[in-house]
mmCIF file of C-alpha atoms in Angstrom:
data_model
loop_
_atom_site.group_PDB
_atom_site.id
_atom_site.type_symbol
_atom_site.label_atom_id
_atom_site.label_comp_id
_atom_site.label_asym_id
_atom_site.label_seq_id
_atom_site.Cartn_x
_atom_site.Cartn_y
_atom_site.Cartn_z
ATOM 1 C CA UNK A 194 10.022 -1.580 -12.930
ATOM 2 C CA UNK A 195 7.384 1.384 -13.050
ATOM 3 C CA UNK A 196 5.713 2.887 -10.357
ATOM 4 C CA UNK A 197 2.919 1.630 -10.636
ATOM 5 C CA UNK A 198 4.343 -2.026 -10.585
ATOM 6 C CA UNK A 199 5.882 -0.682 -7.321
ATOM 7 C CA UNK A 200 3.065 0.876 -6.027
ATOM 8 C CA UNK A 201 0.392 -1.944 -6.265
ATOM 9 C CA UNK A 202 3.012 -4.861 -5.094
ATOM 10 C CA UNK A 203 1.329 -6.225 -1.816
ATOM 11 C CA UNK A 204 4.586 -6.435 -0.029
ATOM 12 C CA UNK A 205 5.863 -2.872 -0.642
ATOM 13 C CA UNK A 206 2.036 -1.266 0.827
ATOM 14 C CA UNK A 207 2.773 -3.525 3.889
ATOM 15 C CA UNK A 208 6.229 -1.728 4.472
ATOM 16 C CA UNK A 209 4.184 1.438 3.905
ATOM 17 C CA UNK A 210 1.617 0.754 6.385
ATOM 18 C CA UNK A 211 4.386 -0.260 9.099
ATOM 19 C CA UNK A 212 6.857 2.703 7.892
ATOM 20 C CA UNK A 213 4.161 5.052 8.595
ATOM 21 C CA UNK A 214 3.547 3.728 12.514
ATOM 22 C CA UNK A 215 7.497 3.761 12.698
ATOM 23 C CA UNK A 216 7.852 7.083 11.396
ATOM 24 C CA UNK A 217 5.030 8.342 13.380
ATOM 25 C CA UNK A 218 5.807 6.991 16.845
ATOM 26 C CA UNK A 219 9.515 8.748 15.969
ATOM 27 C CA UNK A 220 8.238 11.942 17.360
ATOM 28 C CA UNK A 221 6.300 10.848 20.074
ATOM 29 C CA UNK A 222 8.534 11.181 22.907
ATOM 30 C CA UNK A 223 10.449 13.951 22.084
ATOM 31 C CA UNK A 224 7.286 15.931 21.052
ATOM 32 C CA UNK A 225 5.296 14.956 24.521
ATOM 33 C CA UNK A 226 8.804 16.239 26.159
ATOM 34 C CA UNK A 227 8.467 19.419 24.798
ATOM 35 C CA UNK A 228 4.472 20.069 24.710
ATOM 36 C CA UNK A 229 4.776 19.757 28.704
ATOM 37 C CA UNK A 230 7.417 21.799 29.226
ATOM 38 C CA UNK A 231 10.423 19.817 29.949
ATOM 39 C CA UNK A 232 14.156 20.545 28.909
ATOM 40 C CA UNK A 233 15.044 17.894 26.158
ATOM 41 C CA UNK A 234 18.856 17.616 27.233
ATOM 42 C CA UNK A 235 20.695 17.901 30.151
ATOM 43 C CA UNK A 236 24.112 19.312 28.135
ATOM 44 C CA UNK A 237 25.949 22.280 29.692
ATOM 45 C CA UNK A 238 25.308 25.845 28.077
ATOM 46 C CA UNK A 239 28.736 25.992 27.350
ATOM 47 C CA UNK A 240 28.426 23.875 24.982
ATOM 48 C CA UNK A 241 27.393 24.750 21.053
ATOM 49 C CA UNK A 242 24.345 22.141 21.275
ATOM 50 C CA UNK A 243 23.524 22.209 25.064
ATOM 51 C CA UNK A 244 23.371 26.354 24.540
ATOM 52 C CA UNK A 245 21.094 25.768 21.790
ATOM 53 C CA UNK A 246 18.808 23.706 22.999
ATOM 54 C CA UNK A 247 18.230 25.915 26.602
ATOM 55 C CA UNK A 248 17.308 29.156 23.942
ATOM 56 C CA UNK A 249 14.829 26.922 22.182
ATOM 57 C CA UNK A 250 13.461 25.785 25.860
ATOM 58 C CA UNK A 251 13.035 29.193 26.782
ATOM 59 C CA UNK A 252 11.110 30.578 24.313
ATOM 60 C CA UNK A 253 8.486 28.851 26.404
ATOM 61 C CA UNK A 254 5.337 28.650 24.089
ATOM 62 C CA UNK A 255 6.970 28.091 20.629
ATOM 63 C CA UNK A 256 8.745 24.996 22.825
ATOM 64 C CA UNK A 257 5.504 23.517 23.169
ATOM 65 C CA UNK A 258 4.015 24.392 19.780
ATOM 66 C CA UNK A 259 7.087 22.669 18.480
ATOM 67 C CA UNK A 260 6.128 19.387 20.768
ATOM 68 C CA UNK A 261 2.420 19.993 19.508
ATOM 69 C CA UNK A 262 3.193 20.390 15.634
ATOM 70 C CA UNK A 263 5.735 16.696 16.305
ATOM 71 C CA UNK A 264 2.569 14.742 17.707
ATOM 72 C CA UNK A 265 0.033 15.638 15.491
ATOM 73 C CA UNK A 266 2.412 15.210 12.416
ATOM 74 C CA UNK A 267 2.817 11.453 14.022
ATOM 75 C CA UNK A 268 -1.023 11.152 15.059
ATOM 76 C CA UNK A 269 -1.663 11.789 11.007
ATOM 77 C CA UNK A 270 1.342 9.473 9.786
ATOM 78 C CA UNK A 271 -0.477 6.841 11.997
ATOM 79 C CA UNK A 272 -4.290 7.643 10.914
ATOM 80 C CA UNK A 273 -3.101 5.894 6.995
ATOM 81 C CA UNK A 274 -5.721 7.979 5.765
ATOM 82 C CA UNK A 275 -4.756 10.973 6.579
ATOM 83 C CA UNK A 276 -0.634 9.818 5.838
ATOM 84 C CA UNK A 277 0.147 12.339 3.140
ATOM 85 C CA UNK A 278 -0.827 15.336 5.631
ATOM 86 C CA UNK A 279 1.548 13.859 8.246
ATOM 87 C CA UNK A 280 4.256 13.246 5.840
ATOM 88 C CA UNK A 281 4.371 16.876 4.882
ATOM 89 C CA UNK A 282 4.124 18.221 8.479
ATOM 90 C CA UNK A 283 6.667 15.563 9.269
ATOM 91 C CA UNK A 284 9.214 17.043 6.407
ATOM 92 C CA UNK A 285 9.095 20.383 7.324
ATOM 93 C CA UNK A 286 9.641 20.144 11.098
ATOM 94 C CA UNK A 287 12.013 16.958 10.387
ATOM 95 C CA UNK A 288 14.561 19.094 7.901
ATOM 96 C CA UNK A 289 14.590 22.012 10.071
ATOM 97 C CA UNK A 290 15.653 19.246 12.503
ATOM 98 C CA UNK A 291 18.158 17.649 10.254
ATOM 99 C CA UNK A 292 20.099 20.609 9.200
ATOM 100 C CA UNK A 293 20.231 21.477 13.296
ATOM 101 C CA UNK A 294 21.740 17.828 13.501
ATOM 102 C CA UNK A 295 24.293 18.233 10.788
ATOM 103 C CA UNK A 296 25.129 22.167 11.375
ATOM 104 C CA UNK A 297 25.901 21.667 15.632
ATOM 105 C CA UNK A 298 27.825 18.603 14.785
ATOM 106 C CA UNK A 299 25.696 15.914 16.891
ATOM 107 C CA UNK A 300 27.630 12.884 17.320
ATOM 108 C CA UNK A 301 26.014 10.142 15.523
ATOM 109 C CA UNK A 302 22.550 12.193 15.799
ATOM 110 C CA UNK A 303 23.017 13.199 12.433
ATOM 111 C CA UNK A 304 22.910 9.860 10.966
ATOM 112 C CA UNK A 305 19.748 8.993 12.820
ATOM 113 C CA UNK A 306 17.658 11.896 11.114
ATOM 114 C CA UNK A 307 19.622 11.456 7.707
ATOM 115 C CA UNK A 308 17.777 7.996 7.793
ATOM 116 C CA UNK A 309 14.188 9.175 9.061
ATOM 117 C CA UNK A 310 14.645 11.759 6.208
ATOM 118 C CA UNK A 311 15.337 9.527 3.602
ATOM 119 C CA UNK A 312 12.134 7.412 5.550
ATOM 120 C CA UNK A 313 10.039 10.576 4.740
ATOM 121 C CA UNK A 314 11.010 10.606 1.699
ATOM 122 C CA UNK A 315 10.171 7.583 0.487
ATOM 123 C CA UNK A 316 6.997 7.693 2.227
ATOM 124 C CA UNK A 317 6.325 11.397 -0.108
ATOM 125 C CA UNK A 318 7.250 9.422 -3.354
ATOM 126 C CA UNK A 319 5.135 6.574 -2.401
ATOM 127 C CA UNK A 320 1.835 8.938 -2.362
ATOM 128 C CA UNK A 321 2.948 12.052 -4.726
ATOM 129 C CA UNK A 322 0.268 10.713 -6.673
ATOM 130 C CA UNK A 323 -2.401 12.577 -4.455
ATOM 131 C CA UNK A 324 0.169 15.938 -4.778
ATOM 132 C CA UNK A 325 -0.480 15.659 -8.650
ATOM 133 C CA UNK A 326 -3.988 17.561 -8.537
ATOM 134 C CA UNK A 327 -2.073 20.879 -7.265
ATOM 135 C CA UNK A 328 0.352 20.746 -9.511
ATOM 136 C CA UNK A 329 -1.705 19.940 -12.963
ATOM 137 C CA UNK A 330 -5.258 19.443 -14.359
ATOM 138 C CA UNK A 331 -4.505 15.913 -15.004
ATOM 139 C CA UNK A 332 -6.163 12.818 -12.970
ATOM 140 C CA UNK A 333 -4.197 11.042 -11.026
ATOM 141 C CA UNK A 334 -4.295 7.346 -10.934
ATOM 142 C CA UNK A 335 -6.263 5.936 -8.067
ATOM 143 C CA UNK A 336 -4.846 3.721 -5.774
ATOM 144 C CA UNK A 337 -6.628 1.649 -2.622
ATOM 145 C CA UNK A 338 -6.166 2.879 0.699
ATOM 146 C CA UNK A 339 -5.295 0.602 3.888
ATOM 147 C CA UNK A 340 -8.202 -1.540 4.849
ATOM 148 C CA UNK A 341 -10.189 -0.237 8.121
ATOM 149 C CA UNK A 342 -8.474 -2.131 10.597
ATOM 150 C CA UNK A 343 -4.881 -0.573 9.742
ATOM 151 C CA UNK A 344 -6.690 2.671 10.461
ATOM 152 C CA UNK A 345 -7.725 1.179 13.719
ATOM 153 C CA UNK A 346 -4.566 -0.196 14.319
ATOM 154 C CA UNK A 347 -2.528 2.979 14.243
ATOM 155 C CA UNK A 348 -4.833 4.918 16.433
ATOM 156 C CA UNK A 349 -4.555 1.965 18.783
ATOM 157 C CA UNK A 350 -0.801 1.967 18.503
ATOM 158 C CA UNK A 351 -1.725 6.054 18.982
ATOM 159 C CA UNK A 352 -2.765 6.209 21.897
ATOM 160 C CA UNK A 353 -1.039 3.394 23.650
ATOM 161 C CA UNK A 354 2.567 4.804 22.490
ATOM 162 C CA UNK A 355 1.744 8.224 23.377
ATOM 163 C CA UNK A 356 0.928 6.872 27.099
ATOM 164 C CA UNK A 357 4.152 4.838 27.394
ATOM 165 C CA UNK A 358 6.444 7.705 25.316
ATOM 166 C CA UNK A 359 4.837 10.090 28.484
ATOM 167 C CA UNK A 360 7.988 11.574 30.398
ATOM 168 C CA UNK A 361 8.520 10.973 33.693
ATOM 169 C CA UNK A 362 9.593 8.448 36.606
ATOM 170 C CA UNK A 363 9.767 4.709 36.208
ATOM 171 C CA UNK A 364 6.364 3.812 36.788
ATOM 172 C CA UNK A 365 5.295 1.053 39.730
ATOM 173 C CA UNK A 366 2.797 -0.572 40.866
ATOM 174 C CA UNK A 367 -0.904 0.733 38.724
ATOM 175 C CA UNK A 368 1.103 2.821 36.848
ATOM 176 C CA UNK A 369 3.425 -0.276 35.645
ATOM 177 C CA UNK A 370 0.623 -2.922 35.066
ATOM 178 C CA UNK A 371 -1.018 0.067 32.824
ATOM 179 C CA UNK A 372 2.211 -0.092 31.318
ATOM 180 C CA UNK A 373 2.026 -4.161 30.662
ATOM 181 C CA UNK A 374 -1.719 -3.889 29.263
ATOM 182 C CA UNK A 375 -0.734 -0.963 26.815
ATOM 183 C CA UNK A 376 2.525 -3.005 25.608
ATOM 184 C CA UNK A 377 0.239 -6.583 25.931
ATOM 185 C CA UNK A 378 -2.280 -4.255 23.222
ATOM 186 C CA UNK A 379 0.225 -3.724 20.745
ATOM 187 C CA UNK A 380 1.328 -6.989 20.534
ATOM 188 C CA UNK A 381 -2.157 -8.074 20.342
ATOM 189 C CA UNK A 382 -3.079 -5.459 17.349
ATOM 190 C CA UNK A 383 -0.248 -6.770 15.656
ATOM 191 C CA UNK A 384 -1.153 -10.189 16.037
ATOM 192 C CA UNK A 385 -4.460 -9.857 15.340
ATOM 193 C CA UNK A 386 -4.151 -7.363 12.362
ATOM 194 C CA UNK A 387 -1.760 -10.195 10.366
ATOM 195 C CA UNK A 388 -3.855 -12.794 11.393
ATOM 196 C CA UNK A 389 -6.748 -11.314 9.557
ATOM 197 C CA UNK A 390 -4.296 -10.117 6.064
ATOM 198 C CA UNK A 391 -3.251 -14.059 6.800
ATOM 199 C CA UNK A 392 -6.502 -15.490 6.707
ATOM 200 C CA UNK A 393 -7.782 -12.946 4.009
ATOM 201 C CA UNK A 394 -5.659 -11.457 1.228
ATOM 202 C CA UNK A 395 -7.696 -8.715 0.645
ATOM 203 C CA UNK A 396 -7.371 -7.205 4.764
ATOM 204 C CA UNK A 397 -4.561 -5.316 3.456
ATOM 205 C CA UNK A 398 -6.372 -2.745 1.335
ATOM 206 C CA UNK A 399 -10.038 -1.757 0.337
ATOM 207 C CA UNK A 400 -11.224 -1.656 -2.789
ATOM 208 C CA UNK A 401 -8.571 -4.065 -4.103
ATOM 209 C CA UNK A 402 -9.105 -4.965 -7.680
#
């Protein structure tokens, strides 16, 4: 089956669209962790991993760049338009993370990031396409983008994830039924987002020929 085959097959740019939000919400809560200053484990320092992760914490600012670089690489995965930019961002922070997971021995860590790397990779291969331009004269071949309301979607899903990935105590009594109404959101973009691809075949991308 060619590429193309692959690449225009309505199911597989669903799985896209959704592997993106997955991959993007990923690094929500760790990054918010770190862009506000807070320790990521609570391991001893006399151990390999828990000694490691106190240096990183107290290199203070390049802590929070690190959080900083992890959201925006997920705020771009969940944009769809601007995926290919997150997926890149998302590579090079996520194999510097990978090797970490692999070299320091994390129990059953590794296997987590082995999987969101092989995620990012898939999600590279799906547009190299649009990498093709740097690397040769030649056109690429076009290919639609997500409709408008994925777009929408994932900067609903944005900003309602990034309030409920926030670190801190177990919220109660505003703070929870803000809680409720972001989750109740999601659930309703979902909905309504495969309601409208349900009721029109051509919700899932523009331009579709």
């Amino acid at each position: 089956m060619t590429f193309e085959k692959l690449r225009t097959n309505r199911f597989n740019q669903w799985v896209m669209i959704h592997l993106r939000y997955l991959v993007g919400f990923a690094f929500f809560p760790s990054g918010l962790t770190k862009l506000i200053g807070n320790r990521f484990t609570v391991l001893s320092t006399d151990t390999p991993i828990g000694y490691f992760f106190e240096a990183m914490y107290q290199t203070g600012f390049y802590w929070n760049f690190l959080g900083l670089s992890q959201i925006i690489a997920g705020i771009l995965l969940m944009t769809q338009r601007l995926a290919l930019l997150g997926t890149l961002m998302f590579l090079a922070i996520l194999s510097n993370i990978w090797i970490i997971t692999i070299s320091l021995s994390f129990t059953g860590t590794w296997i987590i990031t082995s999987l969101m790397m092989i995620a990012v990779i898939i999600l590279l291969i799906w547009d190299h396409h649009k990498l093709i331009p740097i690397l040769r004269y030649n056109q690429p071949k076009a290919y639609p983008d997500p409709e408008r309301s994925w777009i929408n979607a994932g900067l609903t899903y944005t900003v309602c994830l990034l309030y409920l990935s926030f670190p801190g105590s177990v919220p109660d009594g505003l703070e929870l039924w803000i809680s409720r109404g972001a989750v109740m959101v999601i659930v309703f973009t979902f909905l309504f987002t495969h309601y409208k691809v349900y009721k029109n075949r051509n919700a899932l991308l523009k331009n579709q020929a």
